[in-house]
Short mmCIF file of C-alpha atoms in Angstrom, two decimals:
data_model
loop_
_atom_site.label_atom_id
_atom_site.label_comp_id
_atom_site.label_asym_id
_atom_site.label_seq_id
_atom_site.Cartn_x
_atom_site.Cartn_y
_atom_site.Cartn_z
CA UNK A 1 27.49 9.38 18.74
CA UNK A 2 25.82 12.69 19.63
CA UNK A 3 25.89 15.30 16.88
CA UNK A 4 27.40 17.83 19.24
CA UNK A 5 30.31 15.58 20.16
CA UNK A 6 31.83 15.19 16.71
CA UNK A 7 34.50 17.77 15.96
CA UNK A 8 38.21 18.21 15.15
CA UNK A 9 41.01 20.35 16.49
CA UNK A 10 42.87 22.39 13.89
CA UNK A 11 46.11 24.12 14.83
CA UNK A 12 48.55 26.29 12.90
CA UNK A 13 51.08 23.58 12.11
CA UNK A 14 50.93 21.39 9.01
CA UNK A 15 50.66 18.16 10.98
CA UNK A 16 47.59 19.24 12.96
CA UNK A 17 45.69 20.47 9.89
CA UNK A 18 46.02 17.14 8.07
CA UNK A 19 42.64 15.35 8.14
CA UNK A 20 43.88 11.82 8.48
CA UNK A 21 41.57 8.79 8.43
CA UNK A 22 44.03 6.75 10.40
CA UNK A 23 42.53 7.77 13.74
CA UNK A 24 39.43 5.69 13.04
CA UNK A 25 36.80 8.19 14.18
CA UNK A 26 36.80 10.66 11.30
CA UNK A 27 34.93 8.44 8.78
CA UNK A 28 32.08 8.04 11.27
CA UNK A 29 31.32 11.75 10.98
CA UNK A 30 29.42 11.14 7.76
CA UNK A 31 28.12 7.61 8.34
CA UNK A 32 24.51 7.02 7.36
CA UNK A 33 22.20 4.38 8.76
CA UNK A 34 20.54 2.22 7.75
CA UNK A 35 22.02 1.29 4.39
CA UNK A 36 19.85 0.20 1.49
CA UNK A 37 20.76 -3.40 2.24
CA UNK A 38 19.62 -3.02 5.86
CA UNK A 39 16.07 -1.85 5.03
CA UNK A 40 13.58 -4.47 6.22
CA UNK A 41 9.80 -4.82 6.30
CA UNK A 42 9.78 -3.44 9.84
CA UNK A 43 12.01 -0.44 9.14
CA UNK A 44 10.26 0.33 5.83
CA UNK A 45 6.92 0.64 7.63
CA UNK A 46 8.39 3.40 9.83
CA UNK A 47 8.29 5.61 6.70
CA UNK A 48 4.86 7.21 7.02
CA UNK A 49 4.20 7.36 3.26
CA UNK A 50 5.02 3.68 2.81
CA UNK A 51 2.92 2.62 5.80
CA UNK A 52 -0.01 4.75 4.63
CA UNK A 53 0.26 3.41 1.08
CA UNK A 54 0.27 -0.24 2.15
CA UNK A 55 -2.55 0.36 4.63
CA UNK A 56 -4.67 2.25 2.11
CA UNK A 57 -4.26 -0.25 -0.75
CA UNK A 58 -5.08 -3.20 1.51
CA UNK A 59 -8.02 -1.36 3.10
CA UNK A 60 -9.50 -0.34 -0.24
CA UNK A 61 -9.22 -3.87 -1.59
CA UNK A 62 -10.71 -5.32 1.58
CA UNK A 63 -13.74 -3.03 1.77
CA UNK A 64 -15.02 -3.68 -1.77
CA UNK A 65 -18.02 -6.07 -1.67
CA UNK A 66 -16.80 -9.46 -2.92
CA UNK A 67 -19.58 -11.86 -3.91
CA UNK A 68 -20.55 -14.94 -5.94
CA UNK A 69 -22.54 -14.42 -9.14
CA UNK A 70 -24.34 -16.77 -11.50
CA UNK A 71 -24.81 -16.13 -15.22
CA UNK A 72 -28.46 -15.71 -16.29
CA UNK A 73 -30.31 -14.98 -19.53
CA UNK A 74 -30.58 -11.34 -18.44
CA UNK A 75 -26.90 -11.07 -17.46
CA UNK A 76 -26.10 -12.17 -13.92
CA UNK A 77 -27.52 -12.37 -10.41
CA UNK A 78 -25.90 -12.80 -7.04
CA UNK A 79 -25.95 -16.38 -5.77
CA UNK A 80 -26.34 -15.92 -2.02
CA UNK A 81 -27.13 -19.61 -1.53
CA UNK A 82 -23.76 -20.80 -2.83
CA UNK A 83 -21.54 -21.79 0.15
CA UNK A 84 -18.56 -19.92 -1.34
CA UNK A 85 -20.48 -16.63 -1.18
CA UNK A 86 -20.41 -16.66 2.61
CA UNK A 87 -16.71 -17.56 2.65
CA UNK A 88 -15.59 -14.69 0.45
CA UNK A 89 -18.13 -12.02 1.44
CA UNK A 90 -18.28 -12.30 5.23
CA UNK A 91 -16.91 -15.33 7.08
CA UNK A 92 -13.93 -17.17 5.55
CA UNK A 93 -12.86 -18.75 8.87
CA UNK A 94 -13.60 -18.62 12.61
CA UNK A 95 -10.48 -16.50 13.10
CA UNK A 96 -11.21 -13.53 10.83
CA UNK A 97 -13.68 -11.73 8.60
CA UNK A 98 -13.51 -11.41 4.84
CA UNK A 99 -12.21 -7.85 5.26
CA UNK A 100 -9.35 -8.99 7.49
CA UNK A 101 -8.43 -11.93 5.27
CA UNK A 102 -8.19 -9.86 2.10
CA UNK A 103 -6.33 -7.06 3.91
CA UNK A 104 -3.78 -9.54 5.31
CA UNK A 105 -3.28 -11.22 1.93
CA UNK A 106 -2.54 -7.95 0.14
CA UNK A 107 -0.40 -6.54 2.97
CA UNK A 108 1.73 -9.66 2.98
CA UNK A 109 2.02 -9.67 -0.82
CA UNK A 110 3.23 -6.05 -0.89
CA UNK A 111 5.56 -6.08 2.10
CA UNK A 112 6.85 -9.67 1.93
CA UNK A 113 6.13 -10.74 -1.65
CA UNK A 114 3.41 -13.37 -1.11
CA UNK A 115 0.05 -13.72 0.62
CA UNK A 116 -1.10 -17.25 1.49
CA UNK A 117 -4.29 -18.95 2.67
CA UNK A 118 -5.06 -22.68 2.94
CA UNK A 119 -8.39 -23.95 1.60
CA UNK A 120 -10.04 -26.34 4.07
CA UNK A 121 -12.56 -28.75 2.50
CA UNK A 122 -15.18 -31.14 3.85
CA UNK A 123 -15.43 -34.84 2.98
CA UNK A 124 -17.31 -33.99 -0.21
CA UNK A 125 -14.48 -31.75 -1.37
CA UNK A 126 -16.41 -28.52 -0.85
CA UNK A 127 -14.48 -25.54 0.63
CA UNK A 128 -15.69 -24.77 4.15
CA UNK A 129 -12.88 -22.47 5.32
CA UNK A 130 -10.20 -20.19 3.90
CA UNK A 131 -7.50 -20.09 6.55
CA UNK A 132 -4.91 -17.28 6.38
CA UNK A 133 -1.36 -18.62 6.57
CA UNK A 134 1.63 -16.57 7.66
CA UNK A 135 4.27 -15.94 5.00
CA UNK A 136 6.99 -17.56 7.14
CA UNK A 137 4.91 -20.71 7.67
CA UNK A 138 5.21 -21.54 3.96
CA UNK A 139 8.68 -23.02 3.91
CA UNK A 140 8.96 -23.97 0.26
CA UNK A 141 7.15 -23.53 -3.05
CA UNK A 142 8.19 -25.86 -5.85
CA UNK A 143 7.11 -27.39 -9.17
CA UNK A 144 6.48 -31.12 -9.46
CA UNK A 145 4.46 -33.23 -11.89
CA UNK A 146 3.06 -30.21 -13.73
CA UNK A 147 1.74 -28.58 -10.55
CA UNK A 148 2.92 -26.17 -7.86
CA UNK A 149 3.31 -27.56 -4.34
CA UNK A 150 3.57 -25.83 -0.96
CA UNK A 151 5.40 -27.06 2.13
CA UNK A 152 3.36 -25.50 4.94
CA UNK A 153 3.99 -25.58 8.68
CA UNK A 154 1.56 -27.94 10.44
CA UNK A 155 0.95 -30.13 7.38
CA UNK A 156 2.82 -33.40 7.06
CA UNK A 157 2.72 -33.52 3.27
CA UNK A 158 3.08 -30.68 0.74
CA UNK A 159 -0.20 -29.16 -0.44
CA UNK A 160 -1.05 -28.87 -4.16
CA UNK A 161 -1.88 -25.48 -5.65
CA UNK A 162 -5.60 -26.36 -5.65
CA UNK A 163 -5.55 -26.20 -1.83
CA UNK A 164 -3.84 -22.81 -1.56
CA UNK A 165 -4.88 -19.25 -2.25
CA UNK A 166 -1.62 -17.60 -3.33
CA UNK A 167 -1.47 -13.85 -4.04
CA UNK A 168 1.90 -12.84 -5.45
CA UNK A 169 3.58 -9.47 -5.63
CA UNK A 170 6.10 -8.88 -8.38
CA UNK A 171 7.50 -12.27 -9.46
CA UNK A 172 10.22 -13.30 -11.88
CA UNK A 173 9.50 -17.04 -11.79
CA UNK A 174 5.79 -17.48 -11.04
CA UNK A 175 6.54 -19.44 -7.86
CA UNK A 176 7.33 -16.81 -5.25
CA UNK A 177 6.78 -13.09 -5.28
CA UNK A 178 9.35 -10.43 -4.43
CA UNK A 179 8.74 -7.78 -1.81
CA UNK A 180 8.61 -4.26 -3.21
CA UNK A 181 11.02 -3.37 -0.39
CA UNK A 182 13.69 -5.49 -2.06
CA UNK A 183 13.74 -3.12 -5.04
CA UNK A 184 12.77 0.09 -3.25
CA UNK A 185 15.39 -0.30 -0.50
CA UNK A 186 17.54 2.58 -1.73
CA UNK A 187 14.61 5.03 -1.90
CA UNK A 188 13.21 3.90 1.44
CA UNK A 189 16.69 4.04 2.97
CA UNK A 190 16.95 7.73 2.06
CA UNK A 191 13.62 8.44 3.77
CA UNK A 192 14.64 6.45 6.86
CA UNK A 193 17.96 8.31 7.01
CA UNK A 194 16.13 11.63 6.70
CA UNK A 195 13.91 10.68 9.64
CA UNK A 196 16.93 9.60 11.69
CA UNK A 197 18.71 12.85 10.86
CA UNK A 198 15.69 14.89 11.93
CA UNK A 199 15.40 12.94 15.17
CA UNK A 200 19.06 13.51 16.01
CA UNK A 201 18.82 17.20 15.08
CA UNK A 202 15.85 17.74 17.41
CA UNK A 203 17.41 15.60 20.13
CA UNK A 204 20.57 17.68 20.02
CA UNK A 205 18.73 20.97 19.42
CA UNK A 206 20.28 21.16 15.93
CA UNK A 207 23.87 21.20 17.26
CA UNK A 208 25.91 20.06 14.32
CA UNK A 209 29.26 18.49 13.62
CA UNK A 210 32.10 20.99 13.54
CA UNK A 211 35.74 21.83 14.30
CA UNK A 212 37.53 23.94 16.90
CA UNK A 213 39.95 26.29 15.20
CA UNK A 214 42.79 28.32 16.76
CA UNK A 215 45.82 30.22 15.53
CA UNK A 216 47.90 28.87 18.39
CA UNK A 217 49.66 25.54 18.32
CA UNK A 218 48.12 22.89 20.53
CA UNK A 219 50.27 20.07 21.78
CA UNK A 220 49.27 16.65 20.60
CA UNK A 221 48.91 15.42 24.17
CA UNK A 222 46.45 18.25 24.98
CA UNK A 223 44.11 17.73 22.02
CA UNK A 224 42.26 14.74 23.55
CA UNK A 225 41.71 16.75 26.76
CA UNK A 226 40.22 19.71 24.89
CA UNK A 227 38.10 17.41 22.75
CA UNK A 228 36.83 15.52 25.79
CA UNK A 229 35.93 18.72 27.65
CA UNK A 230 34.04 20.19 24.70
CA UNK A 231 32.19 16.94 24.02
CA UNK A 232 31.22 16.61 27.66
CA UNK A 233 29.76 20.13 27.67
CA UNK A 234 27.79 19.54 24.48
CA UNK A 235 26.34 16.26 25.70
CA UNK A 236 25.01 17.54 29.01
CA UNK A 237 21.32 16.45 29.36
CA UNK A 238 20.26 19.94 30.43
CA UNK A 239 18.15 22.68 28.90
CA UNK A 240 21.23 24.80 28.14
CA UNK A 241 24.52 23.48 26.80
CA UNK A 242 27.42 25.88 27.19
CA UNK A 243 31.08 25.42 26.36
CA UNK A 244 33.77 27.95 27.29
CA UNK A 245 36.50 28.24 24.62
CA UNK A 246 39.91 29.64 25.50
CA UNK A 247 43.22 29.96 23.67
CA UNK A 248 41.40 31.97 20.97
CA UNK A 249 39.43 28.92 19.84
CA UNK A 250 36.45 29.26 17.55
CA UNK A 251 33.78 26.68 16.79
CA UNK A 252 33.11 26.21 13.08
CA UNK A 253 30.29 24.05 11.78
CA UNK A 254 31.24 21.61 9.03
CA UNK A 255 28.01 19.67 8.61
CA UNK A 256 25.02 20.80 6.56
CA UNK A 257 21.92 22.12 8.28
CA UNK A 258 18.48 20.61 7.57
CA UNK A 259 17.74 23.60 5.33
CA UNK A 260 20.99 23.08 3.43
CA UNK A 261 20.11 19.46 2.93
CA UNK A 262 16.67 20.54 1.68
CA UNK A 263 15.20 18.36 4.38
CA UNK A 264 11.60 19.23 3.52
CA UNK A 265 12.20 18.50 -0.15
CA UNK A 266 13.69 15.15 0.80
CA UNK A 267 10.45 14.24 2.55
CA UNK A 268 8.34 15.37 -0.42
CA UNK A 269 10.47 13.43 -2.86
CA UNK A 270 10.20 10.44 -0.56
CA UNK A 271 6.41 10.52 -0.83
CA UNK A 272 6.56 10.62 -4.62
CA UNK A 273 9.07 7.76 -4.71
CA UNK A 274 6.88 5.62 -2.45
CA UNK A 275 3.89 6.44 -4.67
CA UNK A 276 5.78 5.17 -7.72
CA UNK A 277 6.83 1.94 -6.03
CA UNK A 278 3.30 1.21 -4.80
CA UNK A 279 1.62 2.40 -8.01
CA UNK A 280 -0.55 4.82 -6.06
CA UNK A 281 -1.17 8.53 -6.66
CA UNK A 282 0.77 10.92 -4.36
CA UNK A 283 -2.55 12.60 -3.49
CA UNK A 284 -3.72 9.30 -1.97
CA UNK A 285 -0.67 9.54 0.34
CA UNK A 286 -1.84 12.96 1.58
CA UNK A 287 0.50 14.95 -0.69
CA UNK A 288 -1.96 17.66 -1.74
CA UNK A 289 0.39 19.95 -3.68
CA UNK A 290 -1.45 21.30 -6.72
CA UNK A 291 -4.55 19.24 -5.94
CA UNK A 292 -8.01 20.43 -7.00
CA UNK A 293 -11.50 18.92 -6.73
CA UNK A 294 -11.58 17.83 -10.37
CA UNK A 295 -8.09 16.38 -10.10
CA UNK A 296 -8.95 14.44 -6.95
CA UNK A 297 -12.05 12.97 -8.60
CA UNK A 298 -9.89 11.78 -11.51
CA UNK A 299 -7.28 10.43 -9.06
CA UNK A 300 -9.97 8.33 -7.35
CA UNK A 301 -10.99 6.75 -10.65
CA UNK A 302 -7.38 6.18 -11.65
CA UNK A 303 -6.64 4.70 -8.22
CA UNK A 304 -9.27 2.00 -8.74
CA UNK A 305 -8.24 1.08 -12.29
CA UNK A 306 -4.45 1.27 -11.93
CA UNK A 307 -3.81 0.29 -8.31
CA UNK A 308 -6.74 -1.63 -6.78
CA UNK A 309 -8.11 -3.55 -9.74
CA UNK A 310 -4.92 -5.54 -10.49
CA UNK A 311 -4.87 -6.85 -6.90
CA UNK A 312 -8.60 -7.58 -7.07
CA UNK A 313 -8.21 -9.56 -10.30
CA UNK A 314 -5.47 -11.68 -8.69
CA UNK A 315 -7.78 -12.60 -5.81
CA UNK A 316 -10.79 -13.09 -8.05
CA UNK A 317 -9.03 -15.46 -10.45
CA UNK A 318 -7.50 -17.48 -7.61
CA UNK A 319 -10.94 -17.94 -6.05
CA UNK A 320 -12.67 -18.73 -9.36
CA UNK A 321 -10.33 -21.57 -10.30
CA UNK A 322 -9.92 -23.08 -6.83
CA UNK A 323 -13.22 -22.65 -5.00
CA UNK A 324 -15.60 -23.85 -7.74
CA UNK A 325 -15.85 -27.22 -9.44
CA UNK A 326 -15.06 -27.41 -13.19
CA UNK A 327 -18.79 -27.69 -13.92
CA UNK A 328 -19.61 -24.64 -11.79
CA UNK A 329 -16.90 -22.56 -13.44
CA UNK A 330 -18.96 -22.46 -16.65
CA UNK A 331 -21.73 -20.41 -15.01
CA UNK A 332 -20.51 -19.29 -11.57
CA UNK A 333 -17.82 -16.77 -10.69
CA UNK A 334 -16.76 -14.18 -8.12
CA UNK A 335 -16.80 -10.43 -8.68
CA UNK A 336 -15.89 -7.20 -6.89
CA UNK A 337 -18.28 -4.23 -6.86
CA UNK A 338 -15.88 -1.36 -7.58
CA UNK A 339 -18.60 1.27 -7.29
CA UNK A 340 -18.05 1.17 -3.53
CA UNK A 341 -14.72 2.97 -4.10
CA UNK A 342 -16.03 5.53 -6.58
CA UNK A 343 -18.63 7.42 -4.54
CA UNK A 344 -18.88 11.09 -5.53
CA UNK A 345 -20.68 14.03 -3.98
CA UNK A 346 -24.50 14.12 -3.79
CA UNK A 347 -24.89 16.57 -6.68
CA UNK A 348 -22.77 14.47 -9.07
CA UNK A 349 -24.55 11.26 -8.06
CA UNK A 350 -27.96 12.85 -8.56
CA UNK A 351 -26.98 14.01 -12.04
CA UNK A 352 -25.64 10.57 -12.95
CA UNK A 353 -28.71 8.74 -11.61
CA UNK A 354 -31.07 11.13 -13.37
CA UNK A 355 -29.41 10.48 -16.71
CA UNK A 356 -29.25 6.72 -16.13
CA UNK A 357 -32.99 6.56 -15.39
CA UNK A 358 -34.09 8.91 -18.17
CA UNK A 359 -31.85 7.23 -20.76
CA UNK A 360 -33.11 3.80 -19.75
CA UNK A 361 -30.00 1.95 -18.59
CA UNK A 362 -31.10 1.74 -14.93
CA UNK A 363 -34.48 1.44 -13.24
CA UNK A 364 -35.56 3.63 -10.35
CA UNK A 365 -35.38 0.66 -7.99
CA UNK A 366 -31.85 -0.18 -9.12
CA UNK A 367 -30.79 3.36 -8.24
CA UNK A 368 -32.55 3.16 -4.88
CA UNK A 369 -30.66 -0.06 -4.16
CA UNK A 370 -27.34 1.66 -4.91
CA UNK A 371 -28.29 4.32 -2.37
CA UNK A 372 -29.24 1.69 0.25
CA UNK A 373 -32.96 2.56 -0.03
CA UNK A 374 -35.82 0.08 -0.11
CA UNK A 375 -37.40 -0.63 -3.49
CA UNK A 376 -40.89 0.61 -4.43
CA UNK A 377 -43.55 -1.43 -6.24
CA UNK A 378 -43.98 -0.43 -9.86
CA UNK A 379 -40.51 1.09 -10.28
CA UNK A 380 -38.77 -1.85 -11.94
CA UNK A 381 -39.41 -0.84 -15.55
CA UNK A 382 -36.78 0.80 -17.75
CA UNK A 383 -37.89 4.17 -19.10
CA UNK A 384 -37.36 5.12 -22.74
CA UNK A 385 -37.31 8.76 -23.93
CA UNK A 386 -40.01 9.35 -26.57
CA UNK A 387 -37.69 11.46 -28.72
CA UNK A 388 -35.15 8.60 -28.99
CA UNK A 389 -37.53 6.01 -30.42
CA UNK A 390 -36.65 4.27 -33.68
CA UNK A 391 -38.69 4.92 -36.87
CA UNK A 392 -40.19 1.44 -36.61
CA UNK A 393 -41.39 2.15 -33.07
CA UNK A 394 -42.98 5.43 -34.15
CA UNK A 395 -44.75 3.78 -37.11
CA UNK A 396 -46.05 0.98 -34.86
CA UNK A 397 -47.37 3.50 -32.36
CA UNK A 398 -49.15 5.45 -35.14
CA UNK A 399 -50.75 2.28 -36.53
CA UNK A 400 -52.00 1.34 -33.05
CA UNK A 401 -53.46 4.83 -32.65
CA UNK A 402 -55.21 4.66 -36.05
CA UNK A 403 -56.63 1.22 -35.35
CA UNK A 404 -57.96 2.33 -31.99
CA UNK A 405 -59.64 5.32 -33.69
#
């Protein structure tokens, strides 16, 4: 129904001024679509803030370097020779890269509730492929014999949990996750309705719902003719829509304008609501009200710790317990390098690196590696400030000097 075609005729007699619902068309004046129950994954992604939030969270998680590490006496070192390192860092399957796999897993977990991938092993039981599996191809998840089993399309028998990478969204039973859309439907529905209202307003050049009023009595049989003529004029697909009113009729708007509905505020509130549901800062969804440089730097740190890290830990723990043998798990594990998300400006980085080198917690070559520069011979030693030496170190240095003299 076009916005310009919805109106009523009001005459001077009591019968004609009664707004009866019996005619069937009056309730549709204020109908809203879609309802909260009708919000789906597809319709939710038409809300720009929600789409941007899902895309940004999955992108940030996917672009962090994800690698295999081995514990050493000095701490840890990357184990590039381990076959799992290639699977998680670059090439999990012939169909997609590591970036795409992790992005798909997190997208599916947010929008649908679960992200799935099947672990393909060789005859020796070693993982050789991590194959992304569509949410709808996992028909059933159930407990049996103290394990979780998955009925997956294309597999004759259910697969045990050891053969599946399963990333859950919010879950109330530990078996299947729940889509955030299921709980955010009301908030997303308001944003979708606001978009639909704006589209209709622009399409109809902001012609609103209203009534035709007159002091003269209009016969009941003539009302449909007047209504039809006015509606026809208002629905003309031309640049100008003109209706000629006679019998002293006046058009009176009865619907609220976008300004009256605080349309802009509705959009702003929609961004904040989406940010709450996705656990992401509004500034990350391009809402820059009140933003400053210092605030944005803090938001970036908070974004990693509060939003990205929980998803990363889910993936990391799934990989650790399912891609390594029990013996390997004692010394080998996967890890994300979060520094990739926390790059600051050149001045701040230079100040940080200078302090880290001078205070002795990083070598010059370690800093060069962080900046994608080649290492230099002789720059692998930690530096120690002379004025921070212990009393024992000072005494030892004095004794060595005296003995040399």
